C-alpha atoms as an extended CHARMM CRD file, in Angstrom:
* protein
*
       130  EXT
         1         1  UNK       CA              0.0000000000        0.0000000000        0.0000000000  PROA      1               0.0000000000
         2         2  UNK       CA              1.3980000000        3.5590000000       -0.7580000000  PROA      2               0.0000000000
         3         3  UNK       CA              1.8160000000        5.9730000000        1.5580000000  PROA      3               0.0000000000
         4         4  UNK       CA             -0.3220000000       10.0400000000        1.0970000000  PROA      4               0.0000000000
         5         5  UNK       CA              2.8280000000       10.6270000000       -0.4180000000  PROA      5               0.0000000000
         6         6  UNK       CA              3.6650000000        7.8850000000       -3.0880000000  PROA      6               0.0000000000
         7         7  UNK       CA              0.2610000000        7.8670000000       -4.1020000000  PROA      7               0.0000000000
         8         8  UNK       CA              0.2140000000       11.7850000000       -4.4720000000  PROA      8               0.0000000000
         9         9  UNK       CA              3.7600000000       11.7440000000       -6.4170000000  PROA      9               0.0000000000
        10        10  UNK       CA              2.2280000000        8.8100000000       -8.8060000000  PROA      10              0.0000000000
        11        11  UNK       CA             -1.0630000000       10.7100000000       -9.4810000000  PROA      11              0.0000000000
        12        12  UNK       CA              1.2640000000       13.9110000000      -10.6870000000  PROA      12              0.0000000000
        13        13  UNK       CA              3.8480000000       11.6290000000      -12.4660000000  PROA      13              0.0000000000
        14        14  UNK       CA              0.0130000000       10.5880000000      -14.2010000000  PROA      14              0.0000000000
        15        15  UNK       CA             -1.3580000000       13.8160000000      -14.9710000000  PROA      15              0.0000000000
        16        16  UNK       CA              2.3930000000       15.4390000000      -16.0470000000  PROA      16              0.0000000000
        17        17  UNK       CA              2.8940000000       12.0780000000      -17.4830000000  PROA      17              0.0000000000
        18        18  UNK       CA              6.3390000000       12.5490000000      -15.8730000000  PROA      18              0.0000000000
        19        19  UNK       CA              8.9210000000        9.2070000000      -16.3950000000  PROA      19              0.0000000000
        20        20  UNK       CA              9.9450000000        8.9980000000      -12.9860000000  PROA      20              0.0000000000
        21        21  UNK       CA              9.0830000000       10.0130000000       -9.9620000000  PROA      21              0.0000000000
        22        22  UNK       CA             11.9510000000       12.4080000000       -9.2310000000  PROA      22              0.0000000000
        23        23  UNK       CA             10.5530000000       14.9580000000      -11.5590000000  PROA      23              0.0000000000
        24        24  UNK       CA              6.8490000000       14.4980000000      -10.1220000000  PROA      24              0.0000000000
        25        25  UNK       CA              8.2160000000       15.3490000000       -6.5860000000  PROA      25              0.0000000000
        26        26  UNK       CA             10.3700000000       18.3570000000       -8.2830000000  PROA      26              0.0000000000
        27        27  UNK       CA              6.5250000000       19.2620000000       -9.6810000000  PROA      27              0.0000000000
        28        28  UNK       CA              4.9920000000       19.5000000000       -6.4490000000  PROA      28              0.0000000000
        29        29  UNK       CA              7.8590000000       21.0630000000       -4.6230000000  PROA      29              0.0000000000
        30        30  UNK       CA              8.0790000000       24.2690000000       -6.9810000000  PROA      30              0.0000000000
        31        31  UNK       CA              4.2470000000       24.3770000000       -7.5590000000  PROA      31              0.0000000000
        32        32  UNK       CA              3.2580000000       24.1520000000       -3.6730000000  PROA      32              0.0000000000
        33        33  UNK       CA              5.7910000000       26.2190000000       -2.8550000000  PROA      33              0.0000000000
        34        34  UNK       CA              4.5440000000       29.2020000000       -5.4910000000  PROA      34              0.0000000000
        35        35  UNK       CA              1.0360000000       28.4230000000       -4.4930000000  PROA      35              0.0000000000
        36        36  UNK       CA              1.5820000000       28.6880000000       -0.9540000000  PROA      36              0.0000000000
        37        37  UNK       CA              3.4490000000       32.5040000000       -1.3860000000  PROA      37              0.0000000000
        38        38  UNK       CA              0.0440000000       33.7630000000       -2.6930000000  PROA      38              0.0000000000
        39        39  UNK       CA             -2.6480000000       31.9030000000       -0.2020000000  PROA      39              0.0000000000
        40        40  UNK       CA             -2.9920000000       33.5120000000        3.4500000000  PROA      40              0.0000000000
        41        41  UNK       CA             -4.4240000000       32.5770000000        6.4960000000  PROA      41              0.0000000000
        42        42  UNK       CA             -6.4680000000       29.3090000000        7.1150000000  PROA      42              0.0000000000
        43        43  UNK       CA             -6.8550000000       28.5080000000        3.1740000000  PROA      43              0.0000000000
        44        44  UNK       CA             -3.4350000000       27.7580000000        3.4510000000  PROA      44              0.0000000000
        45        45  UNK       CA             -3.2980000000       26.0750000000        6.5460000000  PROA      45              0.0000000000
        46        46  UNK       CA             -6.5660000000       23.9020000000        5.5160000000  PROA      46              0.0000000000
        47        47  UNK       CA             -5.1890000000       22.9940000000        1.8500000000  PROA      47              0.0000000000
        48        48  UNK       CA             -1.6150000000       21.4530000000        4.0240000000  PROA      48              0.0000000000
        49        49  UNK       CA             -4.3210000000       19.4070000000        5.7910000000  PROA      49              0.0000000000
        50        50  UNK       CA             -5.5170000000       17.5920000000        2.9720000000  PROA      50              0.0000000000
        51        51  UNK       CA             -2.3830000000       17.0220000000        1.5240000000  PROA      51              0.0000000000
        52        52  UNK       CA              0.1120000000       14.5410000000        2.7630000000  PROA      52              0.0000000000
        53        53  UNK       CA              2.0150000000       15.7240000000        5.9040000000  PROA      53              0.0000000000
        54        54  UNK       CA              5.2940000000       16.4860000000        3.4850000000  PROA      54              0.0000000000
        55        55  UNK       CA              3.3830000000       19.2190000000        1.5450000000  PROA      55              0.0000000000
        56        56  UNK       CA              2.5440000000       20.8420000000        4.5060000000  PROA      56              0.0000000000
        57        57  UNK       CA              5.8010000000       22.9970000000        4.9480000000  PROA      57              0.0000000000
        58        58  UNK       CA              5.7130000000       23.5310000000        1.1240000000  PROA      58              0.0000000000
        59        59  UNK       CA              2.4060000000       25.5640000000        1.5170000000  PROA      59              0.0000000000
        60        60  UNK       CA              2.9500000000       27.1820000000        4.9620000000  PROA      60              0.0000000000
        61        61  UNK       CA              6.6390000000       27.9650000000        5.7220000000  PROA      61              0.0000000000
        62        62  UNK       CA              7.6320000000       30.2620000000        3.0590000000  PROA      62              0.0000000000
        63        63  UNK       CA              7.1680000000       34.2240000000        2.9320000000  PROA      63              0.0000000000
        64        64  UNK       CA              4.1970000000       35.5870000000        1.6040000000  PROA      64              0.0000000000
        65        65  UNK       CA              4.6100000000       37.2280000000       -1.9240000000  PROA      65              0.0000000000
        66        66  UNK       CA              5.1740000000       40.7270000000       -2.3220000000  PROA      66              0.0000000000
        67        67  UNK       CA              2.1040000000       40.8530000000       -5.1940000000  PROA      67              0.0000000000
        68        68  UNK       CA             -0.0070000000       38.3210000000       -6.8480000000  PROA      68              0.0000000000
        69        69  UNK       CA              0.4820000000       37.1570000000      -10.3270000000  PROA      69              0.0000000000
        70        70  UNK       CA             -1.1100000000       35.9340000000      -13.2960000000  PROA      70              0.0000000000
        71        71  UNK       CA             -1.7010000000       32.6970000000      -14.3130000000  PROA      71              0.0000000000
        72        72  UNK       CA              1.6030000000       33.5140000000      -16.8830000000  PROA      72              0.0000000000
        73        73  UNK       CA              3.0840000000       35.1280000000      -14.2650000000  PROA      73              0.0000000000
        74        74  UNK       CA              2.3330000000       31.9770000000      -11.9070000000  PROA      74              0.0000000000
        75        75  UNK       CA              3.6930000000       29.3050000000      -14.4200000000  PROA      75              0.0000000000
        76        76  UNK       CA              6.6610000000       31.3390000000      -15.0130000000  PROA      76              0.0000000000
        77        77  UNK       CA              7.2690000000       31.6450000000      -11.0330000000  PROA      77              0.0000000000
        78        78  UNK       CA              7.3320000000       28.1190000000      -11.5490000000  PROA      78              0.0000000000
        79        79  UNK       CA             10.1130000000       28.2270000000      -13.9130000000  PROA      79              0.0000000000
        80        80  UNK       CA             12.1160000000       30.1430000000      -12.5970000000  PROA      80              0.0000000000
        81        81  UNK       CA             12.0040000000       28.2730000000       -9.0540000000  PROA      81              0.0000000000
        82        82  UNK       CA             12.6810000000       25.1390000000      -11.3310000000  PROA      82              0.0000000000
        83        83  UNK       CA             15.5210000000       27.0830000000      -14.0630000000  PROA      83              0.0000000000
        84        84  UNK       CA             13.0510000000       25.1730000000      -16.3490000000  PROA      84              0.0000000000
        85        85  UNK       CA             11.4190000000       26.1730000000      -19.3870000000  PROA      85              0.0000000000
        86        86  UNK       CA              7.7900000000       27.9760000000      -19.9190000000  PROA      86              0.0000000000
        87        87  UNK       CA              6.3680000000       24.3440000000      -21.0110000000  PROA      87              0.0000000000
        88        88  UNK       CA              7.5340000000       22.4410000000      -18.0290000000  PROA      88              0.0000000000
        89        89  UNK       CA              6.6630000000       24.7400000000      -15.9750000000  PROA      89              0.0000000000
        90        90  UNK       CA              2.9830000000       24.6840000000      -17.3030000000  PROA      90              0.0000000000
        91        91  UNK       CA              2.7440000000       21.1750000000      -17.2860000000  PROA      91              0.0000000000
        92        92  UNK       CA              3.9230000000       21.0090000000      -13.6440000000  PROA      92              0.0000000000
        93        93  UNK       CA              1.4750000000       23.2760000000      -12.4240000000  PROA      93              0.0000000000
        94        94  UNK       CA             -1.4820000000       21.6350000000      -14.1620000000  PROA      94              0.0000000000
        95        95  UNK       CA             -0.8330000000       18.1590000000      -12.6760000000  PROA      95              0.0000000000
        96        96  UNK       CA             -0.1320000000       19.5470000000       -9.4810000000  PROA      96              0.0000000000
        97        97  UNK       CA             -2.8900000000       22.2350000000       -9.1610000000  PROA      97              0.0000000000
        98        98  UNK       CA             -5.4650000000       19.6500000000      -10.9930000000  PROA      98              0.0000000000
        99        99  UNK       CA             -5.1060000000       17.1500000000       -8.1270000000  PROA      99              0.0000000000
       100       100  UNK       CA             -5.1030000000       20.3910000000       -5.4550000000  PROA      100             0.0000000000
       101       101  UNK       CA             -8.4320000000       20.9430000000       -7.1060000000  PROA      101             0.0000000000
       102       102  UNK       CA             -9.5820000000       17.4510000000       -6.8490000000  PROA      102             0.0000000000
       103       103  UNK       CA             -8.4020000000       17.0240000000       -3.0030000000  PROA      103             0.0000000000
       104       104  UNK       CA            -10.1130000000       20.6030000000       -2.0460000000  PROA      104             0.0000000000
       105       105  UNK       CA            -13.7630000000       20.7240000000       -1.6040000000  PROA      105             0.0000000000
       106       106  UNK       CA            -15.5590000000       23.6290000000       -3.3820000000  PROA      106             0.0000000000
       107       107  UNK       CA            -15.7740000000       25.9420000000       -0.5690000000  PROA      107             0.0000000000
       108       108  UNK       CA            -12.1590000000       25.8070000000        0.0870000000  PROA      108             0.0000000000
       109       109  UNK       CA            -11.3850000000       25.5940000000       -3.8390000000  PROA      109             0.0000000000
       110       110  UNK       CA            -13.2880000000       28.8090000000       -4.1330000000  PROA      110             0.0000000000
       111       111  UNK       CA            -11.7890000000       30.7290000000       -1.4180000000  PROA      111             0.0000000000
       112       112  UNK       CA             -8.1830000000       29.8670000000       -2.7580000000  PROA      112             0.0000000000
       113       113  UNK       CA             -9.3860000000       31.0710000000       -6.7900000000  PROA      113             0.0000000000
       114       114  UNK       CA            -10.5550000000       34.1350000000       -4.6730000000  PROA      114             0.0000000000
       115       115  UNK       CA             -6.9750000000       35.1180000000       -3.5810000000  PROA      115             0.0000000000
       116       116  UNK       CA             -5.7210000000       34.5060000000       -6.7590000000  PROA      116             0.0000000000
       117       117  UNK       CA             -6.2910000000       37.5270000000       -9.4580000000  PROA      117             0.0000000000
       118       118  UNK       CA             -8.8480000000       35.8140000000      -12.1630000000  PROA      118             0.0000000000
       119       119  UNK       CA             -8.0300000000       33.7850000000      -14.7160000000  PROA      119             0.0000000000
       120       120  UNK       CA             -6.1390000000       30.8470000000      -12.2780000000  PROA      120             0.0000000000
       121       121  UNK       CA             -9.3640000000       28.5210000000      -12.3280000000  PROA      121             0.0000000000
       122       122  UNK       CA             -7.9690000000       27.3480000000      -15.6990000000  PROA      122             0.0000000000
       123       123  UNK       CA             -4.8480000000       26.1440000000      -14.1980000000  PROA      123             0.0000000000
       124       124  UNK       CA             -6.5240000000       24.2210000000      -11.6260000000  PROA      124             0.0000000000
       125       125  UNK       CA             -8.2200000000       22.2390000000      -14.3100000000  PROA      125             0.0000000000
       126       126  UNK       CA            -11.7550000000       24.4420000000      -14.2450000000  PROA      126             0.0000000000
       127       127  UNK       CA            -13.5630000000       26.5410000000      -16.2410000000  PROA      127             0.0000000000
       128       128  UNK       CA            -15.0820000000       28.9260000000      -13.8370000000  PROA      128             0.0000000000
       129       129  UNK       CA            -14.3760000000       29.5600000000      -10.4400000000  PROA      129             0.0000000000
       130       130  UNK       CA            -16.8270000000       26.8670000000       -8.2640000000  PROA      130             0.0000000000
């Protein structure tokens, strides 16, 4: 049986369709961590929750960002955390943020798309904000 962890790291090596597992953890590393800049308060705190225990830190221990981005803006925080490339970085963040989306109810998915400037409900794999 895999532990909240394995299983997490295999559903993003899915989704990114990722060869090994390395890059999946790299994936959720950089992605948490640029999510968690731009969330305050108990969002934050109640996304760790449903997350295996590992994420936790990734979401709650960094500094807050100085000013939100964009959706580009987001991916290419993700790139630049990585020193990857515009596409990996986009990939990354839509496996990762696509299973944040499916672990988060829709209350707490729509108070995280609230703290976000519009246009991030695409990157969690939804149309509109829930």
């Amino acid at each position: 049986m895999k532990s909240g962890l394995e299983a997490l790291l295999e559903q993003v090596r899915e989704r990114g369709h990722y060869g090994r597992r390395p890059e999946a953890a790299r994936a959720v590393e950089s992605v948490l961590d640029v999510l968690g800049a731009h969330l305050v308060g108990d969002d934050r705190s109640d996304l760790a929750r449903l997350l295996p225990q590992q994420c936790g830190p990734l979401l709650t221990d960094g500094s807050p960002a100085s000013e939100p981005l964009t959706p580009r803006a987001f991916v290419e925080a993700v790139a630049a955390r990585d020193h990857g490339d515009f596409g990996e970085a986009r990939r990354a963040v839509r496996a990762v943020l696509g299973i944040v989306a499916d672990v988060a109810d829709d209350a707490l998915l729509r108070r995280i798309l609230t703290q976000l400037p519009p246009g991030h409900a695409g990157l969690f794999g939804r149309m509109e904000p829930v």
